[in-house]
XYZ file of C-alpha atoms in Angstrom:
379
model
C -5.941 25.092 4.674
C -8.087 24.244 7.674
C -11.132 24.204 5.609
C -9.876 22.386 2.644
C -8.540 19.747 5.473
C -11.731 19.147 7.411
C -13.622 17.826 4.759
C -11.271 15.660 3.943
C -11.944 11.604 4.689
C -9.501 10.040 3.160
C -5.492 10.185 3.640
C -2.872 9.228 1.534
C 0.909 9.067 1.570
C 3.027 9.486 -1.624
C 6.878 8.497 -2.731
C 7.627 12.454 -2.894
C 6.627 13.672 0.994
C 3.208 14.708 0.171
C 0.184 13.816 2.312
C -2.668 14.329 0.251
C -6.194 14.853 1.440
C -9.221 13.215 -0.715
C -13.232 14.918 -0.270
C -15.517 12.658 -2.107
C -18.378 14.675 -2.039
C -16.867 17.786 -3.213
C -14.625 15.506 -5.306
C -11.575 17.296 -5.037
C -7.546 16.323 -3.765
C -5.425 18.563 -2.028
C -1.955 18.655 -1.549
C -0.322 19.102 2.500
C 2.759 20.074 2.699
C 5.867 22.286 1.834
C 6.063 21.768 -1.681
C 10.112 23.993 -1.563
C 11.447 21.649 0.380
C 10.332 18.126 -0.927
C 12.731 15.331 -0.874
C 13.023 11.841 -1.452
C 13.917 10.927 2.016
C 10.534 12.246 3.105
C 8.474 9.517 1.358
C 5.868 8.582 3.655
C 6.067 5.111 4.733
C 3.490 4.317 7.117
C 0.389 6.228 8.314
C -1.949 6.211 11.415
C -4.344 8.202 13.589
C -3.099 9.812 16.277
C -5.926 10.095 18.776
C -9.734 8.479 18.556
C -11.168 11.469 17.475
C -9.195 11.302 14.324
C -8.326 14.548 14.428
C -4.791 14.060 13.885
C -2.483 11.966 11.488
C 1.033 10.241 11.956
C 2.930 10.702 8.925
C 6.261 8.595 9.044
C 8.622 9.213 6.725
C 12.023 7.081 5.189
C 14.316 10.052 7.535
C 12.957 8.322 10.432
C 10.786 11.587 11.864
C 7.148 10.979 12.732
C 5.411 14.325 11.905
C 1.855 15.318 13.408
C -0.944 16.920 11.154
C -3.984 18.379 12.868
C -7.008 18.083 10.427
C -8.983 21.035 12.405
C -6.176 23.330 11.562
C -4.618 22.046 8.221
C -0.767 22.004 8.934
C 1.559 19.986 10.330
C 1.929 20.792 14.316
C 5.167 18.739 15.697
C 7.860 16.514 14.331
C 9.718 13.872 16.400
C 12.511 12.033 15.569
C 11.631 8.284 15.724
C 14.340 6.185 13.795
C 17.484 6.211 12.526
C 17.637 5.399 8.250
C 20.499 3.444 8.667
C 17.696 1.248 10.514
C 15.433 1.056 7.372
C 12.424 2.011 6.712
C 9.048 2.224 8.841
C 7.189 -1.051 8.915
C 4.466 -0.128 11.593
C 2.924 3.060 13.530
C 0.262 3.746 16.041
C -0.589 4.863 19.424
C -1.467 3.848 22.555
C -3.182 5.528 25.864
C -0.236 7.968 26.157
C 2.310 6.207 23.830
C 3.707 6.431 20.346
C 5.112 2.794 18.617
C 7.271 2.564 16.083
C 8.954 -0.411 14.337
C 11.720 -0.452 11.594
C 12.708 -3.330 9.032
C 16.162 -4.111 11.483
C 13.799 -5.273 13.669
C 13.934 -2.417 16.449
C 10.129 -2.134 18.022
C 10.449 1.218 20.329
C 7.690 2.639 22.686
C 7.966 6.257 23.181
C 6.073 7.396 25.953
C 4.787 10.772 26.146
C 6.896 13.646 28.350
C 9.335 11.137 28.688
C 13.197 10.826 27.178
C 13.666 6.972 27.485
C 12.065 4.469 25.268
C 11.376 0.874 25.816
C 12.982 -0.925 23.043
C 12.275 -4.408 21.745
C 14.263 -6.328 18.882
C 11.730 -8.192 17.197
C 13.755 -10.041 14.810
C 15.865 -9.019 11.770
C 13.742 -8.506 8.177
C 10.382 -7.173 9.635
C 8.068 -6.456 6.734
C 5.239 -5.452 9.089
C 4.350 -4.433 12.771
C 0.332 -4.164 13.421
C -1.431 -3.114 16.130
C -4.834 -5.098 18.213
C -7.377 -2.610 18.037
C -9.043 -4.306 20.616
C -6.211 -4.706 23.319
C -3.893 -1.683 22.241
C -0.774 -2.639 24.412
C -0.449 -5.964 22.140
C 1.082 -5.577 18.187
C 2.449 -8.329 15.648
C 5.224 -8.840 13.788
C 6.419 -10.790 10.852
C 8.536 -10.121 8.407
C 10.899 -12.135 5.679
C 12.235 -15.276 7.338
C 10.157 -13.852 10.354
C 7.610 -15.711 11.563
C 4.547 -14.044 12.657
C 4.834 -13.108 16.820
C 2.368 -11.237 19.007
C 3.909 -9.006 21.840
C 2.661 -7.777 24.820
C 4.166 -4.462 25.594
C 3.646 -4.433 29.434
C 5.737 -7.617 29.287
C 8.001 -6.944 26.010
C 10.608 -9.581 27.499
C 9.929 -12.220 24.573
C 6.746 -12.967 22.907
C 3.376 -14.428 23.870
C 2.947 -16.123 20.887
C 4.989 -17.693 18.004
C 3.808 -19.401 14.879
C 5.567 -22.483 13.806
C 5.775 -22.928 9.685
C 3.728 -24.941 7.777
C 4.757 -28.966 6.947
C 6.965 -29.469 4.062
C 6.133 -29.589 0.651
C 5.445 -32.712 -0.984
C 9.128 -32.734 -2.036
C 9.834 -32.724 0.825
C 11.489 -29.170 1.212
C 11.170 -26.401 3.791
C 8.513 -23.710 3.008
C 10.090 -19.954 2.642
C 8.611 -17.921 5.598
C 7.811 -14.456 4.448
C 4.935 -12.536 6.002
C 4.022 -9.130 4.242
C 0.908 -7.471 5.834
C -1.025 -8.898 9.354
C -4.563 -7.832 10.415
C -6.145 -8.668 14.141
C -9.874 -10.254 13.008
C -12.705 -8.057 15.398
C -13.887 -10.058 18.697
C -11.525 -13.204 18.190
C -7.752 -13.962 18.816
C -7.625 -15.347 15.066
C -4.953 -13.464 12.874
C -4.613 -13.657 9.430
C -1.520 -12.891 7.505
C -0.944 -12.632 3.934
C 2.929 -13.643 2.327
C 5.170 -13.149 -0.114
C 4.559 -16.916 -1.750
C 0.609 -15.641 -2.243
C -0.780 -17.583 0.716
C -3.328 -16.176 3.201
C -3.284 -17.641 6.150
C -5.166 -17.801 9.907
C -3.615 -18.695 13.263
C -5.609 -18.669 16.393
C -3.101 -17.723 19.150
C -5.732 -18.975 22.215
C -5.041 -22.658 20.981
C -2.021 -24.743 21.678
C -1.846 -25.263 17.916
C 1.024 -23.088 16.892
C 0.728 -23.803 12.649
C -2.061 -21.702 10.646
C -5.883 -23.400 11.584
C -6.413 -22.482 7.922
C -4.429 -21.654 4.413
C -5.642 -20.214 1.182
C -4.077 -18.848 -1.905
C -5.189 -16.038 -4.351
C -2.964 -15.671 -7.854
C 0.363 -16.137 -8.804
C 2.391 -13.139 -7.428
C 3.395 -11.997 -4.225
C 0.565 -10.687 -1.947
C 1.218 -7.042 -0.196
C -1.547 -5.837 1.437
C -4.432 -7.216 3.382
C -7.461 -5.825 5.116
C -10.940 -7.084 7.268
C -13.860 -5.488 6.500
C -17.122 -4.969 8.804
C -18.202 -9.009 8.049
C -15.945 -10.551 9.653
C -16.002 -13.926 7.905
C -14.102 -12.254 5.001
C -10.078 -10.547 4.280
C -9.149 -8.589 1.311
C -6.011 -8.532 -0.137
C -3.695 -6.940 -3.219
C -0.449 -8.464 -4.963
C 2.114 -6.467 -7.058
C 0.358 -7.208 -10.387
C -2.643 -4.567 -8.907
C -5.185 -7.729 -8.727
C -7.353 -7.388 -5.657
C -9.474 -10.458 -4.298
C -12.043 -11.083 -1.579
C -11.451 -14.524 0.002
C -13.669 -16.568 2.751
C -11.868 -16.853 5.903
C -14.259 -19.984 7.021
C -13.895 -21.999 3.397
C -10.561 -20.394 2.210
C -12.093 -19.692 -0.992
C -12.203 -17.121 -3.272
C -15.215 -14.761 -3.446
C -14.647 -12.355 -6.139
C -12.090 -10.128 -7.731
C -12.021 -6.250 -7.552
C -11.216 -4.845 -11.180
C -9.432 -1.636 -12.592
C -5.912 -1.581 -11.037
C -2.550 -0.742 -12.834
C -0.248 -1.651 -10.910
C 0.891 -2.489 -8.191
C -0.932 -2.499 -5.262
C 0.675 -1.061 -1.578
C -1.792 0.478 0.253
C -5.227 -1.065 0.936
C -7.870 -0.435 3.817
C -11.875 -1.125 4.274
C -14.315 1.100 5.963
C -14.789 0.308 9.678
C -18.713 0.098 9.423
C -19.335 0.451 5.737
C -18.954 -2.605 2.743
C -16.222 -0.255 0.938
C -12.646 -0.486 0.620
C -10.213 1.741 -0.479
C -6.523 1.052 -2.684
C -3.769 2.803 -3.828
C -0.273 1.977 -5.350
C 1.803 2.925 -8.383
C -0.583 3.671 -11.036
C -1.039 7.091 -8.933
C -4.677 6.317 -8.504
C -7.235 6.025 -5.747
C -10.214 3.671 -5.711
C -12.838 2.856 -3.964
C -14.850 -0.386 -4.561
C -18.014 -1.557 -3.435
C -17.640 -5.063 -1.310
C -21.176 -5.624 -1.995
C -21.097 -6.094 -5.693
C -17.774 -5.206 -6.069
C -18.244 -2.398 -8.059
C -16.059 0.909 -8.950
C -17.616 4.110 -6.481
C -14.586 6.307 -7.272
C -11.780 6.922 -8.591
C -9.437 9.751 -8.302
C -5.857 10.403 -9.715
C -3.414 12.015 -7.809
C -0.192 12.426 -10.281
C 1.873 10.752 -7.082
C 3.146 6.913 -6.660
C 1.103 6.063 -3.665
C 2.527 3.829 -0.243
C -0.467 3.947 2.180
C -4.046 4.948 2.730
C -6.406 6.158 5.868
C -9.860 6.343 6.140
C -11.857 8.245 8.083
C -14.613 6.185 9.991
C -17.352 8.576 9.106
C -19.738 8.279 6.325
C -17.337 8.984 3.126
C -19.815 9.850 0.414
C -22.862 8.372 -1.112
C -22.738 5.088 -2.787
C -24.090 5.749 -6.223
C -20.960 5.812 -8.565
C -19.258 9.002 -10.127
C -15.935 8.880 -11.972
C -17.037 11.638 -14.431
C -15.032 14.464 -12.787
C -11.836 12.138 -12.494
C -11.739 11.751 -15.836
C -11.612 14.936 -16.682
C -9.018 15.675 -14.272
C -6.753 12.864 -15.830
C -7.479 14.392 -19.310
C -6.261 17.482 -18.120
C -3.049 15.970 -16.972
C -2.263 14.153 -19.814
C -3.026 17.398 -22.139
C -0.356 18.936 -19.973
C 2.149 16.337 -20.658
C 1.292 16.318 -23.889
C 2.426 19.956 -24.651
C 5.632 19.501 -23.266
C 6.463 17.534 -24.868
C 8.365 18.365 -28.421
C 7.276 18.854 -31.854
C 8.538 15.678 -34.863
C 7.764 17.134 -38.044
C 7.703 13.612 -40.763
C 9.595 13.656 -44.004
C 8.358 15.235 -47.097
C 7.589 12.775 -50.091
C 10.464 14.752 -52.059
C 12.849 13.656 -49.433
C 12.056 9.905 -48.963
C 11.369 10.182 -53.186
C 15.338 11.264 -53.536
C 16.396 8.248 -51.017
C 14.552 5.943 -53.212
C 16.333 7.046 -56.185
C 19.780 6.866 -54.568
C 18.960 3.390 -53.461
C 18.343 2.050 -57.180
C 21.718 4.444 -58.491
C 23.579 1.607 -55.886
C 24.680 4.281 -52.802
C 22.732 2.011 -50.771
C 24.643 -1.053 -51.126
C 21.909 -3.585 -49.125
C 19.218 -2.155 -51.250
C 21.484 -2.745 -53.987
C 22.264 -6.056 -53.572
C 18.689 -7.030 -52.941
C 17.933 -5.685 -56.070
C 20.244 -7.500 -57.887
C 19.183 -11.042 -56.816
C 15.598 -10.570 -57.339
C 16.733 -9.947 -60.944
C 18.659 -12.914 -60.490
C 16.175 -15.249 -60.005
């Protein structure tokens, strides 16, 4: 497994347990895990790297255990528990200089520091959808969640928050606007963060000003937005609803740039390159794509017979640009020819036998044909 794992450069995390592995070049999936002892309460919720060599991943899982893979070796090397379910689910994972952070939907942000039994635990508020980390200043992460307003926390000082944003103005009827944040990125070499909601907004705040209420607001459809993420430009955000509609929107104008075609459904994992003008989705049509930012083009597309929660992306080079879905579609064929013969055998009805039915209709056993027959005489 070591080999199949280490040319693997992109990560995904399925609804049955199963971290898969994607190689783009050799254009071929593979499947890590115990596949006797799957479960649904090993669904993968969140995913992360665990050092910056990327040569392990975080999988957590709905049980509440965190589980190390090593991608040198190809298996899974330790298993911690992290959460109780009773908690909920994952909302946020990653690492620090010599600490793990985890963060549930109750609201219960915990920092568990390496060779040591106690944890530093933070309540960040009741209906968290989502708990991100700064990439730039690592002991800082957001929250924000349903009736959760977006908050940044500094984990030296986790007593209450550095920075909380105050909702919008009223509606012009007058009425209070829902808060519901669903994803949160940190934008490169600013404090600006955007978040994207439930109500299809995108939205910016810039924590270093005494302005507390979004310095800009855009919107992008009609359904409830669930992923977001910046890619290398940093004037731009892309996000992905439940309707599997993907868009590219201006953080300086607030406008839309362009729409990324071909998804199914919808959309719950989402993640660009760190240096290259590609992005990568996944969500319940089973599939994985990869899109062009440039002209917003299909590069690949794989299927992977799992509903997907979350991608990762390696930060090297992933493959050449020049698109190939030739082998994918083979490999779906294949699938579908598989379901196919399963499937059981409906043999129709023989002319003699729908002949004798019409004849009993007109001899008046079938009373509705009967009586049809009798008032088209009738008239």
């Amino acid at each position: 497994m070591a080999a199949k794992s280490q040319i693997c450069s992109i990560w995904l995390g399925s609804e049955t347990g199963i971290l898969k592995g994607v190689s783009l070049s050799k254009k071929q999936a593979f499947n890590f895990c115990e596949m006797s002892c799957l479960s649904r309460d090993q669904e993968v919720c969140v995913m992360a790297w665990g050092d910056s060599h990327e040569s392990e991943v975080l999988v957590g899982s709905v049980n509440g255990t965190v589980k190390t893979f090593s991608t040198d070796k190809g298996i899974f090397t330790a298993t911690r528990e992290c959460g109780d379910p009773s908690q909920g689910r994952f909302t946020g994972l990653s690492v620090t200089d010599s600490s793990l952070i985890t963060c549930v939907e109750s609201g219960l942000l915990k920092v568990w520091k390496e060779g040591c039994t106690d944890t530093v635990e933070v309540n960040v508020g009741n209906g968290i959808c989502r708990m991100q980390q700064n990439p730039s200043q690592r002991h800082r992460v957001a929250t924000g969640g349903k009736e959760n307003p977006l908050k940044v926390w500094d984990l030296e000082r986790p007593d209450k928050p550095i920075f909380t944003a105050k909702n919008v103005a009223h509606d012009w009827l007058d009425m209070r606007v829902p808060v519901w944040v669903k994803d949160i990125g940190f934008i490169p070499d600013s404090d600006k963060i955007v978040t994207c909601t439930g109500h299809h907004q995108v939205r910016v705040y810039d924590p270093s000003t005494s302005q507390r209420r979004p310095v800009m607001e855009a919107q992008f459809g009609e359904y409830p937005l669930t992923a977001l993420s910046l890619p290398a430009s940093q004037d731009t955000v892309v996000v992905g609803n439940t309707h599997g509609e993907i868009g590219i929107l201006d953080l300086r104008k607030g406008l839309v740039r362009g729409c990324l075609k071909g998804l199914a459904g919808a959309v719950r994992g989402l993640q660009c390159h760190p240096s290259l003008p590609l992005v990568a989705s996944c969500g319940l049509d089973r599939f994985l794509r990869v899109h062009s930012l440039e002209d917003r083009s299909l590069q690949h597309k794989v299927y992977l017979k799992s509903r997907l929660n979350c991608v990762l992306l390696s930060s090297r080079e992933l493959e050449s640009s020049s698109p190939d879905v030739s082998g994918d579609v083979e490999e779906v064929k294949a699938e579908e020819d598989e379901v196919w013969d399963t499937m059981e055998t409906v043999t129709e009805k023989t002319k003699k036998r729908a002949a004798q039915k019409g004849e009993t209709a007109v001899n008046g056993v079938d009373g509705k044909k009967k009586r049809k027959l009798v008032k088209t005489t009738v008239k």
